[in-house]
XYZ file of C-alpha atoms in Angstrom:
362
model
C 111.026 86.056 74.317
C 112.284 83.555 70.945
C 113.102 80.580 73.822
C 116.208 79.384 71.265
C 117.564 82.513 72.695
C 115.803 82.812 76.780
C 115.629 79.485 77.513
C 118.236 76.117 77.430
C 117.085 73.767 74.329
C 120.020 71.312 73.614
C 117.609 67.794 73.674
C 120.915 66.289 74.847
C 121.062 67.637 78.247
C 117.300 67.501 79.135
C 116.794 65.817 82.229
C 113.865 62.912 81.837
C 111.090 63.008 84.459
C 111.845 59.938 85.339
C 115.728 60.644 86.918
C 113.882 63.262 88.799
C 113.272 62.306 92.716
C 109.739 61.554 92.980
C 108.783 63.739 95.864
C 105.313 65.298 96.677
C 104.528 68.242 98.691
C 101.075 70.108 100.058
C 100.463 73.789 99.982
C 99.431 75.571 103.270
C 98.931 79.078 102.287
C 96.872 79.541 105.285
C 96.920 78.009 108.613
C 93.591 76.820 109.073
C 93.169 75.826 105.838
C 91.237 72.997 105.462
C 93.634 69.889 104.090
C 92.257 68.362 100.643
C 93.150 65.035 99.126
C 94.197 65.521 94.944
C 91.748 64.215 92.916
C 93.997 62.716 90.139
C 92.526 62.932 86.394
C 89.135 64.676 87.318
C 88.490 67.808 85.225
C 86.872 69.593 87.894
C 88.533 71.928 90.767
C 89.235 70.239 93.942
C 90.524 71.713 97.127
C 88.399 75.164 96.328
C 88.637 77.623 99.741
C 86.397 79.828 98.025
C 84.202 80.037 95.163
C 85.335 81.802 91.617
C 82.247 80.660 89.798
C 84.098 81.948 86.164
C 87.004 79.906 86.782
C 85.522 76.610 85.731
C 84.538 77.029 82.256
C 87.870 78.764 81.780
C 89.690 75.953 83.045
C 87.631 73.287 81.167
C 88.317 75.034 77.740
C 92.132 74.693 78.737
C 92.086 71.171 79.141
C 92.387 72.050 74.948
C 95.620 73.837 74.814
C 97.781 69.790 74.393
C 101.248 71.215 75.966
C 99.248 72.400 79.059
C 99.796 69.705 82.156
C 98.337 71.774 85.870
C 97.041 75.128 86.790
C 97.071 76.310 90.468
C 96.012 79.865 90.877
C 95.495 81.424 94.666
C 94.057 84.032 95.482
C 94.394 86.142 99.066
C 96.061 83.304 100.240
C 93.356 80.492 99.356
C 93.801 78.149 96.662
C 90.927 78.700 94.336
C 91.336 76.320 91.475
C 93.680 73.540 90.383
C 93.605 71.528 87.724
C 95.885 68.545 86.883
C 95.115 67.567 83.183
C 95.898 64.126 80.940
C 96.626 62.734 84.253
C 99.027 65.198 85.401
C 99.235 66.485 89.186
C 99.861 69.330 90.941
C 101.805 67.418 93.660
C 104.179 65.535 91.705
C 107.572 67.349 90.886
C 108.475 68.519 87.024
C 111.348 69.979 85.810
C 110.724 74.135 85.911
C 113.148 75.506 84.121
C 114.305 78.767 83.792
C 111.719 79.558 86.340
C 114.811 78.177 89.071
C 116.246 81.769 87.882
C 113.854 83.671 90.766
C 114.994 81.147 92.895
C 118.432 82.213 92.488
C 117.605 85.238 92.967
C 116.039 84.842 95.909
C 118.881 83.246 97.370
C 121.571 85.820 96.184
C 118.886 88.573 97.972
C 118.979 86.566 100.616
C 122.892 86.007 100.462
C 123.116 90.013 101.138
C 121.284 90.209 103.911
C 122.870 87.817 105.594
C 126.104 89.490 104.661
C 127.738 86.882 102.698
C 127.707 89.103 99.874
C 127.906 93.180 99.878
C 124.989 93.999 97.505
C 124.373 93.843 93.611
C 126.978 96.631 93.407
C 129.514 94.053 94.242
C 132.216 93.299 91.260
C 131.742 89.494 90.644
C 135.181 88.470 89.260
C 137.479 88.524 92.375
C 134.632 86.275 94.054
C 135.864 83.526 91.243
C 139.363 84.621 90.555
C 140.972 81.233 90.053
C 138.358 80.450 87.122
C 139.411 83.696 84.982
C 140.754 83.167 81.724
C 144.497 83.395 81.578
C 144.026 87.003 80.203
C 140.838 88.163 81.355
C 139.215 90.703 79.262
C 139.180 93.983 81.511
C 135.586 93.966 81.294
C 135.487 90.821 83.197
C 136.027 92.971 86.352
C 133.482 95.442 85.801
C 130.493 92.619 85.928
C 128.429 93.045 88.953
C 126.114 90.570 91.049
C 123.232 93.030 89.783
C 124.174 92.441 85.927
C 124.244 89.155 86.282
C 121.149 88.710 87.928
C 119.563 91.239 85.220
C 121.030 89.147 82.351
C 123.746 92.603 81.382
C 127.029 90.787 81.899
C 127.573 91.592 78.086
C 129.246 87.778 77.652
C 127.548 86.361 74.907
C 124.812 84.107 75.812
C 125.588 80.041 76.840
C 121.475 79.840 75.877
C 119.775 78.398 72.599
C 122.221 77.402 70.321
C 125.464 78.591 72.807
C 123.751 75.691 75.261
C 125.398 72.513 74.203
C 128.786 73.344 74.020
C 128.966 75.090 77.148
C 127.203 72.158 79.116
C 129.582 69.852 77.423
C 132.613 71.806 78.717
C 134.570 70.663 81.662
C 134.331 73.401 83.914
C 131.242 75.331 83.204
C 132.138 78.436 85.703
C 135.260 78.482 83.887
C 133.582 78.294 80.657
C 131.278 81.025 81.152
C 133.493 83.124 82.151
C 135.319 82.741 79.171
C 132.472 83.875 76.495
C 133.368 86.921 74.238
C 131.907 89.804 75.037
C 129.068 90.426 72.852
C 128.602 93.766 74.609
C 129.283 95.826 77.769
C 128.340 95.303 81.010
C 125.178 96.657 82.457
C 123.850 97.559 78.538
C 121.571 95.513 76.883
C 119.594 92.130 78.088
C 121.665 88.678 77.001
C 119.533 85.906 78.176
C 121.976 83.415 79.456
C 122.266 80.141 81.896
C 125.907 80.900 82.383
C 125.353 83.965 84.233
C 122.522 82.424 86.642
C 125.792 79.616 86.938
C 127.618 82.035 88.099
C 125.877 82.919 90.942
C 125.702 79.167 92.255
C 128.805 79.119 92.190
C 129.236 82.345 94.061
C 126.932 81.772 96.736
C 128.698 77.940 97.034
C 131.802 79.612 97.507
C 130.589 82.461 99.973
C 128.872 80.268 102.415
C 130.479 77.135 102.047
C 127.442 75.228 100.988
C 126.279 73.280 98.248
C 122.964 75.558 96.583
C 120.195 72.994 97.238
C 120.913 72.983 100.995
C 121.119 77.360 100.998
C 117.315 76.553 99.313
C 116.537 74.257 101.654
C 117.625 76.024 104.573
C 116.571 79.465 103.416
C 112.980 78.899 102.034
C 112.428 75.729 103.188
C 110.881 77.358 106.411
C 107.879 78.707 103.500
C 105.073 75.988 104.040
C 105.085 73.831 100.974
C 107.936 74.888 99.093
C 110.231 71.997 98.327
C 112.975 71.218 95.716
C 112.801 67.757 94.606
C 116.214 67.230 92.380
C 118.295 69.472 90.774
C 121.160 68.964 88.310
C 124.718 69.827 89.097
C 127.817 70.617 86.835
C 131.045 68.681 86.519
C 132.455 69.804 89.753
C 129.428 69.537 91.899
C 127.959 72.834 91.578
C 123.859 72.975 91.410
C 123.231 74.470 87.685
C 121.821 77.788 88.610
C 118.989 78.393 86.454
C 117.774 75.853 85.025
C 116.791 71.976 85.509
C 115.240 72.208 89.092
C 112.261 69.559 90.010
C 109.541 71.000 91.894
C 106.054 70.107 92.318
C 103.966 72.840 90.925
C 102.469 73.218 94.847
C 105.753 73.985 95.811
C 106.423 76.217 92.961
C 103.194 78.337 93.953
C 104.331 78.517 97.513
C 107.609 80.492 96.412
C 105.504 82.425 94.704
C 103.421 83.234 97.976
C 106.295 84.174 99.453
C 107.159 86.805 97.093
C 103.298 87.640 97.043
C 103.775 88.308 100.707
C 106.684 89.949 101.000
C 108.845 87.630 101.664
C 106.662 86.445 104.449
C 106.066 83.135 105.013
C 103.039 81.546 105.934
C 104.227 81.014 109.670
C 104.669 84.683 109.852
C 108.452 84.481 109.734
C 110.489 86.767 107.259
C 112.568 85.117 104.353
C 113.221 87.391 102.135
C 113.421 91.346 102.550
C 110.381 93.795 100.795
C 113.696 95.576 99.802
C 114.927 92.654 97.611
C 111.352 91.674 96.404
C 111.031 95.632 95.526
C 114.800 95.631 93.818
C 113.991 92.264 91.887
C 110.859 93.639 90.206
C 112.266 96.665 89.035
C 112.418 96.414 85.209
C 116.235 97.507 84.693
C 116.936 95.873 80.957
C 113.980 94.550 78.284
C 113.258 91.778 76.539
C 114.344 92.199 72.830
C 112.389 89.395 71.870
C 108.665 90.434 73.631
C 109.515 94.423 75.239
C 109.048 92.920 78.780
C 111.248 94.096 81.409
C 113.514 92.123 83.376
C 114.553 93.086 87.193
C 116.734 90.564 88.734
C 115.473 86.747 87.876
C 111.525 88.135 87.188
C 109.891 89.599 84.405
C 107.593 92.224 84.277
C 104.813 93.124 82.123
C 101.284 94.120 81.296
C 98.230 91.315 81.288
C 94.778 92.007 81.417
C 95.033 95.085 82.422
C 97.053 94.214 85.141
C 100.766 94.430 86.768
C 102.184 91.140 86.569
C 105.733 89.698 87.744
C 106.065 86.595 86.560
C 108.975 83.913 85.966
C 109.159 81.529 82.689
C 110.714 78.073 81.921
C 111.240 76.444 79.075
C 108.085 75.021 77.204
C 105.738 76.800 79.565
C 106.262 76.450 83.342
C 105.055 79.808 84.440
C 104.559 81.427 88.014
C 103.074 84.679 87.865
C 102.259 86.708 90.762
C 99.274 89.887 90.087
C 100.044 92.532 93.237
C 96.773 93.864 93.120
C 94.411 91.455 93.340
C 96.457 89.315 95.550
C 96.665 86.435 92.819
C 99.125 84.021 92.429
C 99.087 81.746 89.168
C 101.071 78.520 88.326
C 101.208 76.873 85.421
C 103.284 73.998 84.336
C 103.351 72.491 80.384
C 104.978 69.820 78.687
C 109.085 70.705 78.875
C 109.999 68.887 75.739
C 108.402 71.346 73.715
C 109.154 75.111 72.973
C 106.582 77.638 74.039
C 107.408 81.007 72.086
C 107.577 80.314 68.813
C 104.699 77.488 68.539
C 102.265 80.285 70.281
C 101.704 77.947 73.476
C 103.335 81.019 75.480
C 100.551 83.549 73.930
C 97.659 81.009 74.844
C 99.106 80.444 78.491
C 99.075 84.803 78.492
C 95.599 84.756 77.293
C 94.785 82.096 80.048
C 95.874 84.356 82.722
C 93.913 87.146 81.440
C 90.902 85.396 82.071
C 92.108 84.496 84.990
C 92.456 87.595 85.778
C 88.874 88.885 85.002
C 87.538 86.044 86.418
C 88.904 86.556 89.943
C 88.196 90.988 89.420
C 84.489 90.016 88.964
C 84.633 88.016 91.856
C 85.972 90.401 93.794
């Protein structure tokens, strides 16, 4: 996907590393599991459970793709390789981007079942009546939790160039809610922050509770998973969607959990197989690459493979293979597009390897 579009690129409102809480966090996929220490700038593997004997060379020849900063992948459960590179660590948190959108989603999925919410059916408008334009465009009220979690509200997009603006506003519900429509709701994919917003603020308003703690509370029970700062808008909401700090660890155990799912590693259910089944359904595509797009994951073809995956800005990337069990994370410098300078196609042709690597082990 062209990330001046998919992804938030105003330099202006990029949160520096350092105003991000330094936190670290450690990644029990399995009980039992025998604890490593992180060897910091090494370029070999460290904390292997098992071996993947094609995994090294492919990770040592990756150490040349500059943007690159950590690999984790895991497979059944067991991390397998991990690489921090140019002195970068697994543990230590980053800023993932658009990748928060799955976390969103998790939370609205999980929102349902705990009957704050009714169900992606559910018209989003009346949820947030008091921040509708003076006249609301009819169409307002026809937007659905599913459309915006599917990126088919039909406002035009507060992404690429729309990102500035809209994060300078006052009131950024308010804002976003206020876009033109650039086309109807539930038709075709407009990649946009604002409607990921929207949902923060919906499930704020619903339970009462500021986002981070819902995250908290609701995954935090997932060994490992940890949020270490996020940004918030002018009136305190947590920006849903974008400019979340978690260690790449954590970011792999989230994607455990959907691996799983929704199962975390104490055996205790998170998140419903019904949501994780509803949020990789492909309901919209891409324009930009022909993937599709369920409800905060993408879904595609790699290596001859399934693949679900999630994508920030620059290159912070959690996919998740079904098939083979296989959970990837991969985190890259977030100053930097990925899409148009080809960093996103090299990261692609990373995981394909990957990917044959870990089928000829198997």
């Amino acid at each position: 996907m062209n990330e001046r579009i998919a992804d938030d690129i105003n330099a202006g409102h990029r949160q520096s590393r350092g105003n991000i809480a330094a936190a670290s966090g450690r990644l029990g996929i399995r009980r039992g599991l025998v604890l490593c220490i992180m060897l910091l700038f090494l370029p070999t593997p460290v904390c292997v459970a098992k071996p993947v004997p094609a995994l090294a060379p492919l990770l040592d020849e990756a150490q040349g793709l500059r943007p690159l900063e950590t690999v984790l992948v895991a497979w059944q459960g067991d991390v397998v390789a991990e690489r921090g590179y140019r002195g970068h660590s697994t543990t230590a948190p980053t800023d993932i981007k658009s990748a928060s959108k799955s976390v969103i989603s998790a939370l609205v999925g999980i929102a349902i079942d705990k009957d704050f919410l009714t169900g992606p059916n559910q018209v989003a408008a009346p949820l947030l009546a008091d921040q509708l334009p003076a006249r609301p465009d009819p169409r307002l009220r026809r937007i659905t939790i599913g459309n915006l979690l599917s990126m088919q509200a039909g406002l035009a997009s507060t992404s690429g160039p729309g990102y500035g603006a809209w994060a300078h506003s006052r009131n950024w519900v308010r804002a976003a809610l206020a876009r033109p429509f650039a086309d109807s709701p539930g038709a075709g994919m407009i990649y946009s922050t604002g409607s990921t917003h929207l949902l923060s603020a919906i499930l704020t308003r619903r339970t009462g509770r500021p986002t981070l703690q819902l995250a908290r509370e609701w995954l935090g029970p997932q060994d490992g998973f940890a949020i270490a700062g996020w940004k918030r808008d002018p009136q305190g909401i947590y920006l849903g969607g974008n400019e979340m700090a978690m260690s790449p660890r954590s970011l792999l155990a989230f994607g455990e959990l959907y691996r799983n799912g929704g199962v975390a590693a104490s055996g205790k259910r998170l998140i419903s197989q019904a949501w994780i089944d509803a949020s990789w359904h492909s309901r919209t595509q891409s324009p930009h690459t022909g993937d599709g797009y369920g409800y905060g994951w993408f879904q595609t073809q790699i290596g001859g493979e399934e693949v679900h995956y999630a994508w920030g800005y620059g290159g912070q990337m959690l996919y998740i293979v079904p098939r083979l069990a296989l959970t990837v994370v991969m985190t890259s410098d977030d100053t930097a597009p990925a899409a148009r300078t080809g960093h996103r196609d090299s990261l692609t042709q990373l995981l394909s390897g990957i990917i044959g690597a870990v089928r000829q082990a198997g």
